[in-house]
mmCIF file of C-alpha atoms and ligand atoms in Angstrom:
data_model
loop_
_atom_site.group_PDB
_atom_site.id
_atom_site.type_symbol
_atom_site.label_atom_id
_atom_site.label_comp_id
_atom_site.label_asym_id
_atom_site.label_seq_id
_atom_site.Cartn_x
_atom_site.Cartn_y
_atom_site.Cartn_z
ATOM 1 C CA MET A 1 0.022 0.012 0.031
ATOM 2 C CA ASP A 2 1.019 3.696 -0.410
ATOM 3 C CA PRO A 3 4.086 4.186 1.741
ATOM 4 C CA TYR A 4 3.147 7.894 2.086
ATOM 5 C CA ARG A 5 0.283 6.832 4.085
ATOM 6 C CA ASN A 6 2.044 4.071 6.136
ATOM 7 C CA PRO A 7 0.884 4.972 9.843
ATOM 8 C CA PHE A 8 3.712 2.921 11.230
ATOM 9 C CA ALA A 9 6.514 4.458 9.373
ATOM 10 C CA PRO A 10 9.285 4.909 12.106
ATOM 11 C CA GLY A 11 10.189 8.386 13.406
ATOM 12 C CA ALA A 12 12.832 8.771 16.250
ATOM 13 C CA GLY A 13 11.052 8.989 19.612
ATOM 14 C CA SER A 14 7.834 9.498 17.906
ATOM 15 C CA ARG A 15 4.417 8.708 19.415
ATOM 16 C CA PRO A 16 2.924 5.554 18.035
ATOM 17 C CA PRO A 17 -0.165 5.960 15.789
ATOM 18 C CA GLU A 18 -2.009 4.262 18.578
ATOM 19 C CA LEU A 19 -0.652 4.350 22.145
ATOM 20 C CA ALA A 20 -2.226 1.042 23.299
ATOM 21 C CA GLY A 21 -2.595 -0.520 26.671
ATOM 22 C CA ARG A 22 -1.178 2.211 28.740
ATOM 23 C CA SER A 23 -4.108 3.778 30.459
ATOM 24 C CA ALA A 24 -3.467 2.548 33.944
ATOM 25 C CA ILE A 25 -0.022 4.256 34.006
ATOM 26 C CA LEU A 26 -1.394 7.390 32.358
ATOM 27 C CA ASP A 27 -4.186 7.555 34.833
ATOM 28 C CA MET A 28 -1.703 7.065 37.675
ATOM 29 C CA ALA A 29 0.396 9.943 36.462
ATOM 30 C CA ARG A 30 -2.600 12.122 35.992
ATOM 31 C CA ILE A 31 -3.806 11.618 39.551
ATOM 32 C CA SER A 32 -0.418 12.248 40.904
ATOM 33 C CA CYS A 33 -0.161 15.496 39.032
ATOM 34 C CA GLY A 34 -3.662 16.432 40.106
ATOM 35 C CA ARG A 35 -2.941 15.831 43.758
ATOM 36 C CA ALA A 36 0.528 17.782 43.561
ATOM 37 C CA LEU A 37 -1.519 20.837 41.974
ATOM 38 C CA LYS A 38 -3.944 20.727 45.015
ATOM 39 C CA GLY A 39 -1.013 20.521 47.452
ATOM 40 C CA ARG A 40 -1.892 16.959 48.435
ATOM 41 C CA ASN A 41 0.641 14.366 48.974
ATOM 42 C CA ALA A 42 1.548 13.108 45.700
ATOM 43 C CA ARG A 43 3.919 10.314 44.748
ATOM 44 C CA SER A 44 6.512 10.444 42.008
ATOM 45 C CA ILE A 45 6.756 7.625 39.550
ATOM 46 C CA MET A 46 9.476 5.532 38.328
ATOM 47 C CA LEU A 47 8.621 3.538 35.176
ATOM 48 C CA LEU A 48 10.665 0.474 34.819
ATOM 49 C CA GLY A 49 10.973 -1.628 31.755
ATOM 50 C CA LEU A 50 13.266 -3.262 29.114
ATOM 51 C CA ARG A 51 14.303 -1.361 25.871
ATOM 52 C CA GLY A 52 11.796 -0.683 23.309
ATOM 53 C CA VAL A 53 8.670 -1.436 25.425
ATOM 54 C CA GLY A 54 7.512 2.194 25.266
ATOM 55 C CA LYS A 55 8.956 4.114 28.312
ATOM 56 C CA THR A 56 9.904 7.154 26.322
ATOM 57 C CA VAL A 57 6.759 7.504 24.545
ATOM 58 C CA LEU A 58 4.934 7.259 27.862
ATOM 59 C CA LEU A 59 7.100 9.895 29.408
ATOM 60 C CA ASN A 60 6.216 12.258 26.614
ATOM 61 C CA GLU A 61 2.633 11.542 26.759
ATOM 62 C CA ILE A 62 2.579 12.042 30.571
ATOM 63 C CA GLY A 63 4.380 15.407 29.966
ATOM 64 C CA ARG A 64 1.883 16.493 27.363
ATOM 65 C CA ASN A 65 -1.107 15.579 29.571
ATOM 66 C CA ALA A 66 0.531 17.455 32.570
ATOM 67 C CA GLU A 67 0.923 20.582 30.518
ATOM 68 C CA GLN A 68 -2.649 20.683 29.705
ATOM 69 C CA GLU A 69 -3.375 20.520 33.295
ATOM 70 C CA GLY A 70 -1.293 23.382 33.985
ATOM 71 C CA LEU A 71 2.010 22.176 35.122
ATOM 72 C CA LEU A 72 5.414 23.324 34.008
ATOM 73 C CA VAL A 73 7.052 20.280 32.425
ATOM 74 C CA SER A 74 10.890 19.874 32.066
ATOM 75 C CA ARG A 75 12.430 16.855 30.257
ATOM 76 C CA VAL A 76 15.947 15.518 30.588
ATOM 77 C CA GLU A 77 17.537 12.437 29.457
ATOM 78 C CA SER A 78 20.565 11.194 31.212
ATOM 79 C CA PRO A 79 23.426 10.158 28.873
ATOM 80 C CA GLU A 80 26.113 8.006 30.354
ATOM 81 C CA GLY A 81 28.477 9.810 32.508
ATOM 82 C CA GLU A 82 26.747 13.147 32.564
ATOM 83 C CA SER A 83 26.273 14.818 35.981
ATOM 84 C CA LEU A 84 22.771 15.614 37.188
ATOM 85 C CA ALA A 85 23.698 19.261 38.138
ATOM 86 C CA ARG A 86 24.740 19.881 34.478
ATOM 87 C CA LEU A 87 21.562 18.128 33.000
ATOM 88 C CA ILE A 88 19.058 19.826 35.329
ATOM 89 C CA PHE A 89 20.476 23.287 35.494
ATOM 90 C CA PRO A 90 19.116 24.654 32.379
ATOM 91 C CA GLU A 91 15.673 23.296 33.045
ATOM 92 C CA MET A 92 15.584 24.722 36.608
ATOM 93 C CA ARG A 93 16.370 27.914 35.186
ATOM 94 C CA LYS A 94 13.756 27.907 32.419
ATOM 95 C CA VAL A 95 11.204 27.166 35.070
ATOM 96 C CA LEU A 96 12.328 29.790 37.467
ATOM 97 C CA ARG A 97 12.289 32.380 34.800
ATOM 98 C CA SER A 98 8.935 31.590 33.555
ATOM 99 C CA LEU A 99 7.640 31.624 37.178
ATOM 100 C CA SER A 100 9.353 35.101 37.710
ATOM 101 C CA SER A 101 7.085 36.572 35.241
ATOM 102 C CA VAL A 102 4.027 35.841 37.477
ATOM 103 C CA ALA A 103 3.597 38.764 40.011
ATOM 104 C CA ALA A 104 2.675 36.369 42.990
ATOM 105 C CA ALA A 105 5.746 34.177 42.523
ATOM 106 C CA LYS A 106 8.265 36.941 41.322
ATOM 107 C CA HIS A 107 9.950 37.182 44.813
ATOM 108 C CA LEU A 108 10.501 33.466 45.334
ATOM 109 C CA ALA A 109 11.577 32.775 41.790
ATOM 110 C CA THR A 110 14.134 35.452 41.964
ATOM 111 C CA ARG A 111 15.468 33.921 45.048
ATOM 112 C CA GLY A 112 15.583 30.781 43.151
ATOM 113 C CA LEU A 113 17.499 32.332 40.358
ATOM 114 C CA ASN A 114 19.998 33.723 42.972
ATOM 115 C CA GLY A 115 20.461 30.309 44.326
ATOM 116 C CA LEU A 116 20.915 29.024 40.729
ATOM 117 C CA ARG A 117 23.820 31.378 40.185
ATOM 118 C CA ASN A 118 25.475 30.023 43.240
ATOM 119 C CA PHE A 119 24.812 26.674 42.106
ATOM 120 C CA ALA A 120 26.173 27.256 38.681
ATOM 121 C CA SER A 121 29.350 28.586 40.088
ATOM 122 C CA ILE A 122 29.935 25.828 42.697
ATOM 123 C CA PHE A 123 29.302 23.150 40.076
ATOM 124 C CA LYS A 124 31.302 25.080 37.394
ATOM 125 C CA ILE A 125 28.351 25.277 34.911
ATOM 126 C CA GLU A 126 28.728 27.956 32.442
ATOM 127 C CA MET A 127 25.769 30.466 32.414
ATOM 128 C CA ALA A 128 25.228 32.189 29.082
ATOM 129 C CA GLY A 129 23.838 35.545 29.229
ATOM 130 C CA VAL A 130 23.301 37.871 32.481
ATOM 131 C CA GLU A 131 20.419 37.251 34.856
ATOM 132 C CA VAL A 132 18.382 40.350 35.283
ATOM 133 C CA GLY A 133 18.068 41.432 38.992
ATOM 134 C CA VAL A 134 20.003 38.478 40.340
ATOM 135 C CA GLU A 135 21.988 39.226 43.499
ATOM 136 C CA PRO A 136 24.488 36.890 45.128
ATOM 137 C CA GLU A 137 22.635 35.282 48.164
ATOM 138 C CA PRO A 138 24.974 33.715 50.541
ATOM 139 C CA GLY A 139 23.962 30.323 51.967
ATOM 140 C CA LEU A 140 21.757 29.167 49.239
ATOM 141 C CA ALA A 141 22.609 26.139 47.197
ATOM 142 C CA GLU A 142 26.415 26.707 47.443
ATOM 143 C CA THR A 143 27.876 23.753 49.375
ATOM 144 C CA GLY A 144 28.847 21.957 46.240
ATOM 145 C CA ASP A 145 27.116 18.823 47.548
ATOM 146 C CA LEU A 146 24.128 18.062 45.572
ATOM 147 C CA GLN A 147 22.515 16.393 48.514
ATOM 148 C CA TYR A 148 22.236 19.856 49.915
ATOM 149 C CA ASP A 149 22.036 22.244 47.132
ATOM 150 C CA LEU A 150 19.407 20.441 44.970
ATOM 151 C CA PRO A 151 16.739 20.377 47.830
ATOM 152 C CA ASP A 152 17.433 24.077 48.389
ATOM 153 C CA LEU A 153 16.509 24.743 44.736
ATOM 154 C CA PHE A 154 13.635 22.325 44.441
ATOM 155 C CA ILE A 155 11.929 23.956 47.481
ATOM 156 C CA LEU A 156 12.242 27.442 45.990
ATOM 157 C CA ILE A 157 10.859 26.214 42.648
ATOM 158 C CA GLY A 158 8.032 24.442 44.551
ATOM 159 C CA LYS A 159 7.116 27.552 46.613
ATOM 160 C CA ALA A 160 7.408 29.702 43.492
ATOM 161 C CA ALA A 161 5.163 27.248 41.615
ATOM 162 C CA GLN A 162 2.645 27.140 44.518
ATOM 163 C CA ALA A 163 2.596 30.912 44.613
ATOM 164 C CA ALA A 164 1.785 31.014 40.841
ATOM 165 C CA GLY A 165 -0.921 28.362 41.216
ATOM 166 C CA ARG A 166 1.159 26.081 39.016
ATOM 167 C CA GLY A 167 3.243 22.897 39.583
ATOM 168 C CA TRP A 168 6.528 21.458 38.183
ATOM 169 C CA LEU A 169 6.894 18.022 36.544
ATOM 170 C CA LEU A 170 10.375 16.819 35.924
ATOM 171 C CA LEU A 171 10.615 14.051 33.519
ATOM 172 C CA ILE A 172 14.014 12.029 33.495
ATOM 173 C CA ASP A 173 14.499 9.437 30.971
ATOM 174 C CA GLU A 174 17.319 6.656 31.032
ATOM 175 C CA VAL A 175 17.701 7.005 34.950
ATOM 176 C CA GLN A 176 19.862 3.999 35.164
ATOM 177 C CA TYR A 177 22.729 6.203 33.842
ATOM 178 C CA LEU A 178 22.620 8.508 36.810
ATOM 179 C CA SER A 179 25.371 8.051 39.381
ATOM 180 C CA GLU A 180 24.088 6.828 42.704
ATOM 181 C CA ALA A 181 25.108 9.994 44.538
ATOM 182 C CA ASP A 182 23.084 11.914 41.794
ATOM 183 C CA LEU A 183 20.083 9.727 42.330
ATOM 184 C CA SER A 184 20.288 9.928 45.941
ATOM 185 C CA ALA A 185 20.411 13.798 45.816
ATOM 186 C CA LEU A 186 17.290 13.589 43.702
ATOM 187 C CA ILE A 187 15.427 11.389 46.016
ATOM 188 C CA VAL A 188 16.334 13.606 48.973
ATOM 189 C CA SER A 189 15.006 16.609 47.112
ATOM 190 C CA LEU A 190 11.718 14.817 46.384
ATOM 191 C CA HIS A 191 11.325 13.787 49.803
ATOM 192 C CA ARG A 192 11.827 17.450 51.298
ATOM 193 C CA ILE A 193 9.265 18.571 48.582
ATOM 194 C CA SER A 194 6.723 15.984 49.791
ATOM 195 C CA GLN A 195 7.237 16.883 53.454
ATOM 196 C CA ASP A 196 6.411 20.424 52.662
ATOM 197 C CA GLY A 197 3.419 19.466 50.307
ATOM 198 C CA LEU A 198 4.789 21.441 47.393
ATOM 199 C CA PRO A 199 3.665 20.831 43.881
ATOM 200 C CA VAL A 200 6.725 19.260 42.362
ATOM 201 C CA LEU A 201 6.887 15.648 40.943
ATOM 202 C CA MET A 202 9.267 13.602 39.029
ATOM 203 C CA VAL A 203 8.364 10.859 36.525
ATOM 204 C CA GLY A 204 11.440 8.816 35.803
ATOM 205 C CA ALA A 205 12.081 5.904 33.304
ATOM 206 C CA GLY A 206 14.714 3.426 33.248
ATOM 207 C CA LEU A 207 15.811 -0.074 33.269
ATOM 208 C CA PRO A 208 14.588 -2.610 35.699
ATOM 209 C CA GLN A 209 17.814 -2.312 37.859
ATOM 210 C CA ILE A 210 17.081 1.227 39.076
ATOM 211 C CA ALA A 211 14.301 -0.063 41.502
ATOM 212 C CA ARG A 212 17.121 -1.734 43.389
ATOM 213 C CA LEU A 213 19.489 1.130 42.972
ATOM 214 C CA ALA A 214 16.956 3.656 44.278
ATOM 215 C CA GLY A 215 16.270 1.417 47.249
ATOM 216 C CA GLU A 216 19.966 1.345 48.078
ATOM 217 C CA ALA A 217 20.246 5.030 47.474
ATOM 218 C CA LYS A 218 17.630 5.853 50.103
ATOM 219 C CA SER A 219 15.406 3.559 52.057
ATOM 220 C CA TYR A 220 12.418 5.932 51.890
ATOM 221 C CA SER A 221 12.193 5.887 48.124
ATOM 222 C CA GLU A 222 9.762 3.111 48.365
ATOM 223 C CA ARG A 223 7.270 5.500 49.939
ATOM 224 C CA LEU A 224 8.283 8.477 47.489
ATOM 225 C CA PHE A 225 7.888 6.540 44.356
ATOM 226 C CA GLN A 226 5.357 4.181 42.585
ATOM 227 C CA TYR A 227 7.111 1.818 40.335
ATOM 228 C CA PRO A 228 4.816 0.677 37.450
ATOM 229 C CA SER A 229 6.432 -1.794 35.124
ATOM 230 C CA VAL A 230 6.254 -1.226 31.591
ATOM 231 C CA GLY A 231 6.104 -4.612 29.924
ATOM 232 C CA PRO A 232 4.981 -6.112 26.516
ATOM 233 C CA LEU A 233 1.306 -5.152 25.506
ATOM 234 C CA ASP A 234 -1.402 -7.724 26.392
ATOM 235 C CA PRO A 235 -2.882 -9.428 23.225
ATOM 236 C CA VAL A 236 -5.938 -7.199 23.070
ATOM 237 C CA SER A 237 -3.922 -4.045 23.417
ATOM 238 C CA ALA A 238 -1.303 -5.269 20.893
ATOM 239 C CA GLY A 239 -3.994 -5.900 18.460
ATOM 240 C CA GLN A 240 -5.381 -2.459 18.853
ATOM 241 C CA ALA A 241 -1.946 -0.926 18.350
ATOM 242 C CA ILE A 242 -1.989 -2.636 14.875
ATOM 243 C CA GLU A 243 -5.662 -2.575 13.809
ATOM 244 C CA LYS A 244 -6.679 0.954 14.717
ATOM 245 C CA PRO A 245 -4.153 2.803 12.721
ATOM 246 C CA VAL A 246 -4.763 0.502 9.764
ATOM 247 C CA LEU A 247 -8.675 1.117 9.921
ATOM 248 C CA GLU A 248 -7.979 4.942 10.229
ATOM 249 C CA GLU A 249 -6.305 4.658 6.839
ATOM 250 C CA GLU A 250 -9.264 2.990 5.490
ATOM 251 C CA ALA A 251 -7.538 -0.382 5.030
ATOM 252 C CA SER A 252 -8.040 -3.405 7.081
ATOM 253 C CA ILE A 253 -6.284 -6.660 8.383
ATOM 254 C CA THR A 254 -7.611 -10.096 8.592
ATOM 255 C CA PRO A 255 -7.983 -11.774 11.998
ATOM 256 C CA GLU A 256 -5.462 -14.388 11.225
ATOM 257 C CA ALA A 257 -2.968 -11.868 9.919
ATOM 258 C CA LEU A 258 -3.490 -9.818 13.100
ATOM 259 C CA GLN A 259 -3.186 -12.646 15.389
ATOM 260 C CA THR A 260 0.012 -13.763 13.718
ATOM 261 C CA ILE A 261 1.780 -10.457 14.531
ATOM 262 C CA VAL A 262 0.633 -10.368 17.978
ATOM 263 C CA GLU A 263 1.788 -13.815 18.862
ATOM 264 C CA ARG A 264 5.056 -13.704 17.206
ATOM 265 C CA THR A 265 6.010 -10.295 18.467
ATOM 266 C CA LYS A 266 4.922 -11.357 22.034
ATOM 267 C CA GLY A 267 3.480 -8.001 22.323
ATOM 268 C CA TYR A 268 6.779 -6.099 22.217
ATOM 269 C CA PRO A 269 5.916 -2.634 20.806
ATOM 270 C CA PHE A 270 9.129 -2.060 18.914
ATOM 271 C CA PHE A 271 8.599 -5.320 17.087
ATOM 272 C CA ILE A 272 4.861 -4.671 16.365
ATOM 273 C CA GLN A 273 5.665 -1.227 14.841
ATOM 274 C CA GLU A 274 8.400 -2.555 12.695
ATOM 275 C CA TRP A 275 6.456 -5.530 11.375
ATOM 276 C CA ALA A 276 3.347 -3.383 10.892
ATOM 277 C CA SER A 277 5.443 -0.941 8.934
ATOM 278 C CA VAL A 278 6.997 -3.545 6.683
ATOM 279 C CA VAL A 279 3.652 -5.398 5.933
ATOM 280 C CA TRP A 280 1.950 -2.099 5.152
ATOM 281 C CA ASP A 281 4.509 -1.283 2.443
ATOM 282 C CA ASN A 282 4.445 -4.870 0.980
ATOM 283 C CA SER A 283 0.616 -5.289 1.121
ATOM 284 C CA GLU A 284 -1.487 -4.922 -2.108
ATOM 285 C CA GLY A 285 -4.284 -3.542 0.100
ATOM 286 C CA PRO A 286 -6.882 -2.579 1.085
ATOM 287 C CA GLU A 287 -6.907 -5.905 3.223
ATOM 288 C CA ILE A 288 -3.666 -7.100 4.791
ATOM 289 C CA THR A 289 -3.648 -10.844 4.532
ATOM 290 C CA TYR A 290 -1.905 -13.565 6.472
ATOM 291 C CA ALA A 291 0.261 -14.373 3.553
ATOM 292 C CA GLU A 292 1.652 -10.804 3.292
ATOM 293 C CA VAL A 293 2.332 -10.852 7.125
ATOM 294 C CA ASP A 294 4.121 -14.083 6.966
ATOM 295 C CA HIS A 295 6.088 -12.932 3.903
ATOM 296 C CA SER A 296 7.161 -9.806 5.698
ATOM 297 C CA TYR A 297 8.605 -11.525 8.680
ATOM 298 C CA ALA A 298 12.019 -12.256 7.427
ATOM 299 C CA GLU A 299 12.388 -8.613 6.150
ATOM 300 C CA THR A 300 11.322 -7.386 9.579
ATOM 301 C CA LEU A 301 13.840 -9.513 11.379
ATOM 302 C CA ALA A 302 16.535 -8.310 8.987
ATOM 303 C CA ARG A 303 15.620 -4.674 9.742
ATOM 304 C CA LEU A 304 15.614 -5.246 13.401
ATOM 305 C CA ASP A 305 18.924 -7.143 13.232
ATOM 306 C CA GLU A 306 20.532 -4.254 11.332
ATOM 307 C CA GLY A 307 19.015 -1.486 13.380
ATOM 308 C CA PHE A 308 17.330 -1.954 16.892
ATOM 309 C CA PHE A 309 19.601 -4.957 17.732
ATOM 310 C CA LYS A 310 22.813 -4.075 16.134
ATOM 311 C CA VAL A 311 23.197 -0.557 17.525
ATOM 312 C CA ARG A 312 23.265 -2.257 20.897
ATOM 313 C CA ILE A 313 25.933 -4.646 20.154
ATOM 314 C CA ASP A 314 28.079 -2.202 18.402
ATOM 315 C CA ARG A 315 28.836 -0.583 21.647
ATOM 316 C CA LEU A 316 30.562 -3.568 23.119
ATOM 317 C CA THR A 317 34.155 -4.619 22.997
ATOM 318 C CA LYS A 318 35.101 -7.985 21.633
ATOM 319 C CA ALA A 319 35.300 -9.637 25.219
ATOM 320 C CA GLU A 320 32.058 -8.029 26.020
ATOM 321 C CA VAL A 321 30.365 -9.634 22.921
ATOM 322 C CA GLN A 322 31.900 -12.833 23.943
ATOM 323 C CA PHE A 323 30.320 -12.652 27.160
ATOM 324 C CA VAL A 324 26.794 -11.911 25.814
ATOM 325 C CA LYS A 325 27.284 -14.579 23.197
ATOM 326 C CA ALA A 326 27.971 -17.139 26.042
ATOM 327 C CA MET A 327 24.769 -15.921 27.745
ATOM 328 C CA ALA A 328 22.661 -16.261 24.723
ATOM 329 C CA GLN A 329 23.920 -19.910 23.801
ATOM 330 C CA LEU A 330 22.338 -21.002 27.136
ATOM 331 C CA GLY A 331 18.870 -20.378 25.888
ATOM 332 C CA ASP A 332 16.257 -18.087 27.384
ATOM 333 C CA GLY A 333 17.126 -15.959 30.273
ATOM 334 C CA PRO A 334 17.665 -15.433 33.191
ATOM 335 C CA TYR A 335 21.117 -16.799 33.356
ATOM 336 C CA ALA A 336 23.099 -17.871 36.417
ATOM 337 C CA MET A 337 26.577 -16.309 36.346
ATOM 338 C CA ALA A 338 27.869 -19.893 37.244
ATOM 339 C CA ASP A 339 26.533 -21.201 34.113
ATOM 340 C CA VAL A 340 27.871 -18.422 31.843
ATOM 341 C CA ALA A 341 31.331 -18.768 33.568
ATOM 342 C CA LYS A 342 31.261 -22.514 32.964
ATOM 343 C CA SER A 343 30.187 -22.458 29.340
ATOM 344 C CA MET A 344 33.126 -19.944 28.766
ATOM 345 C CA GLY A 345 35.571 -22.188 30.751
ATOM 346 C CA ARG A 346 36.362 -19.376 33.066
ATOM 347 C CA THR A 347 35.915 -18.416 36.757
ATOM 348 C CA GLN A 348 33.176 -16.182 37.974
ATOM 349 C CA SER A 349 35.667 -13.774 39.593
ATOM 350 C CA SER A 350 37.712 -13.509 36.335
ATOM 351 C CA LEU A 351 34.561 -12.407 34.584
ATOM 352 C CA GLY A 352 33.782 -9.888 37.158
ATOM 353 C CA PRO A 353 35.050 -6.849 35.293
ATOM 354 C CA VAL A 354 33.553 -7.721 31.866
ATOM 355 C CA ARG A 355 30.106 -8.498 33.655
ATOM 356 C CA ALA A 356 30.233 -5.072 35.290
ATOM 357 C CA SER A 357 31.102 -3.153 32.139
ATOM 358 C CA VAL A 358 28.259 -4.928 30.072
ATOM 359 C CA ILE A 359 25.926 -3.985 32.880
ATOM 360 C CA SER A 360 27.169 -0.426 33.060
ATOM 361 C CA LYS A 361 26.588 -0.101 29.339
ATOM 362 C CA GLY A 362 22.933 -0.989 29.905
ATOM 363 C CA MET A 363 23.159 -4.250 27.775
ATOM 364 C CA ILE A 364 22.324 -6.612 30.571
ATOM 365 C CA TYR A 365 21.035 -6.355 34.066
ATOM 366 C CA SER A 366 21.267 -8.265 37.228
ATOM 367 C CA SER A 367 17.725 -9.362 38.234
ATOM 368 C CA ASP A 368 16.532 -10.493 41.577
ATOM 369 C CA HIS A 369 18.875 -13.225 43.309
ATOM 370 C CA GLY A 370 21.834 -12.275 41.036
ATOM 371 C CA TYR A 371 20.624 -13.805 37.897
ATOM 372 C CA LEU A 372 21.571 -11.873 34.631
ATOM 373 C CA ASP A 373 19.214 -10.998 31.895
ATOM 374 C CA PHE A 374 19.287 -8.946 28.632
ATOM 375 C CA THR A 375 17.791 -5.436 28.676
ATOM 376 C CA VAL A 376 16.630 -5.854 25.096
ATOM 377 C CA PRO A 377 13.729 -8.161 24.593
ATOM 378 C CA LEU A 378 14.576 -11.088 22.330
ATOM 379 C CA PHE A 379 18.043 -10.115 22.315
ATOM 380 C CA ASP A 380 19.186 -13.768 22.959
ATOM 381 C CA GLU A 381 17.320 -14.825 19.786
ATOM 382 C CA PHE A 382 19.119 -12.127 17.858
ATOM 383 C CA MET A 383 22.496 -13.229 19.226
ATOM 384 C CA ARG A 384 21.815 -16.847 18.288
ATOM 385 C CA ARG A 385 20.962 -15.700 14.666
ATOM 386 C CA GLN A 386 24.379 -14.009 14.464
ATOM 387 C CA SER A 387 26.378 -17.263 14.782
HETATM 388 N N1 ADP B 401 1.797 1.565 23.836
HETATM 389 C C1 ADP B 401 2.267 1.438 22.678
HETATM 390 N N2 ADP B 401 1.420 0.989 21.758
HETATM 391 C C2 ADP B 401 1.983 0.922 20.514
HETATM 392 N N3 ADP B 401 3.372 1.086 20.247
HETATM 393 C C3 ADP B 401 4.171 1.569 21.137
HETATM 394 C C4 ADP B 401 3.742 1.781 22.412
HETATM 395 N N4 ADP B 401 4.487 2.185 23.146
HETATM 396 C C5 ADP B 401 5.740 2.301 22.340
HETATM 397 N N5 ADP B 401 5.315 1.954 21.177
HETATM 398 C C6 ADP B 401 6.373 2.081 20.058
HETATM 399 O O1 ADP B 401 7.356 1.169 20.556
HETATM 400 C C7 ADP B 401 8.811 1.737 20.020
HETATM 401 C C8 ADP B 401 9.560 1.851 21.309
HETATM 402 O O2 ADP B 401 9.084 2.781 22.177
HETATM 403 P P1 ADP B 401 10.067 3.705 23.075
HETATM 404 O O3 ADP B 401 9.261 4.677 23.940
HETATM 405 O O4 ADP B 401 11.188 4.237 22.419
HETATM 406 O O5 ADP B 401 10.639 2.462 24.112
HETATM 407 P P2 ADP B 401 11.597 2.686 25.282
HETATM 408 O O6 ADP B 401 11.842 3.977 25.680
HETATM 409 O O7 ADP B 401 11.136 1.767 26.358
HETATM 410 O O8 ADP B 401 13.026 2.030 24.851
HETATM 411 C C9 ADP B 401 8.441 2.965 19.335
HETATM 412 O O9 ADP B 401 8.242 2.745 17.884
HETATM 413 C C10 ADP B 401 7.032 3.385 19.827
HETATM 414 O O10 ADP B 401 6.289 4.098 18.984
HETATM 415 MG MG1 MG B 402 13.618 5.207 25.684
#
């Protein structure tokens, strides 16, 4: 069918044509935002899930909804090795500037901007442009320890937002790349905010390992956060994700064809979008048939192998590739470290460093009870296709 009308054509970070099966999480976020705006105790949210399940598009959707409800929304993505101070600084500045234009909040926002100047100087962040009316304010956000300085600023933002009748939602993607100290500072800040009933919330997203990280970082994080897990779509939602956009383009898909995609993708959104896109382009139309779906399978896998899967493995060294290969050869995960070591003819302790570096690259994670698993769904099958 006409590729110009392909509703599944991939676009980076774009909203899927049908955001299926996530209403419970969207409602949870809506309630938290609504409560925060009313000065009620509201829990922040940490979305946990493997790669390609739809965490980023959910964050974006939550942000859009929150904006409509009157919150100021900031969005940061944590790249490997970047400090939170640097990431979050421009966002805090934007929010404070925008609040300083509201008469009722001007005084507090200006104090916040003063604190932010101290913050920038102690954390060696370059500030372009001169702040209007900013005076040095000793004692505010200038210890150089994020655990103390970030809460100062969050509280001023919260108070200014409250005075303006607004709220602040901070979205942080790829939370697993934050250092433990940064994550801990963030949690302390949110804790202070919640004690004071200020309208500030965070919605984060990251790999499943962060639930544990946050637990270690601060024991009270369990009360501060809700941890909804973002997994594959259930069969009904997966079907909707495919069929609705097709119908909207005045095409259709046979039940058998639909079921085949739902079953073989196991409901994984990245796989669904890719397959639906390939079959759309390959289909005669206006009805997508089982034969066309089946025919498009090999091409879909080849595209995923060349794109989605390959970019992940390209980031690994040779030794790291051998390690993940050994994992994949054991079949489906999770994998016991002892088994991986045994199949490589190595001791567990000699593999410690490579295991740690593959984890830090976000390729595998250590699940409960010390088992290892891939952060990319179906990655084991991909690895086995390679050899
Ligand atoms: N609920 C959903 N329904 C349909 N497609 C989805 C859904 N969530 C995500 N997708 C699609 O899946 C792919 C991966 O989504 P993304 O948000 O980048 O995943 P993650 O951030 O978890 O790695 C994208 O193509 C996206 O459009
Ligand atoms: Mg993402």
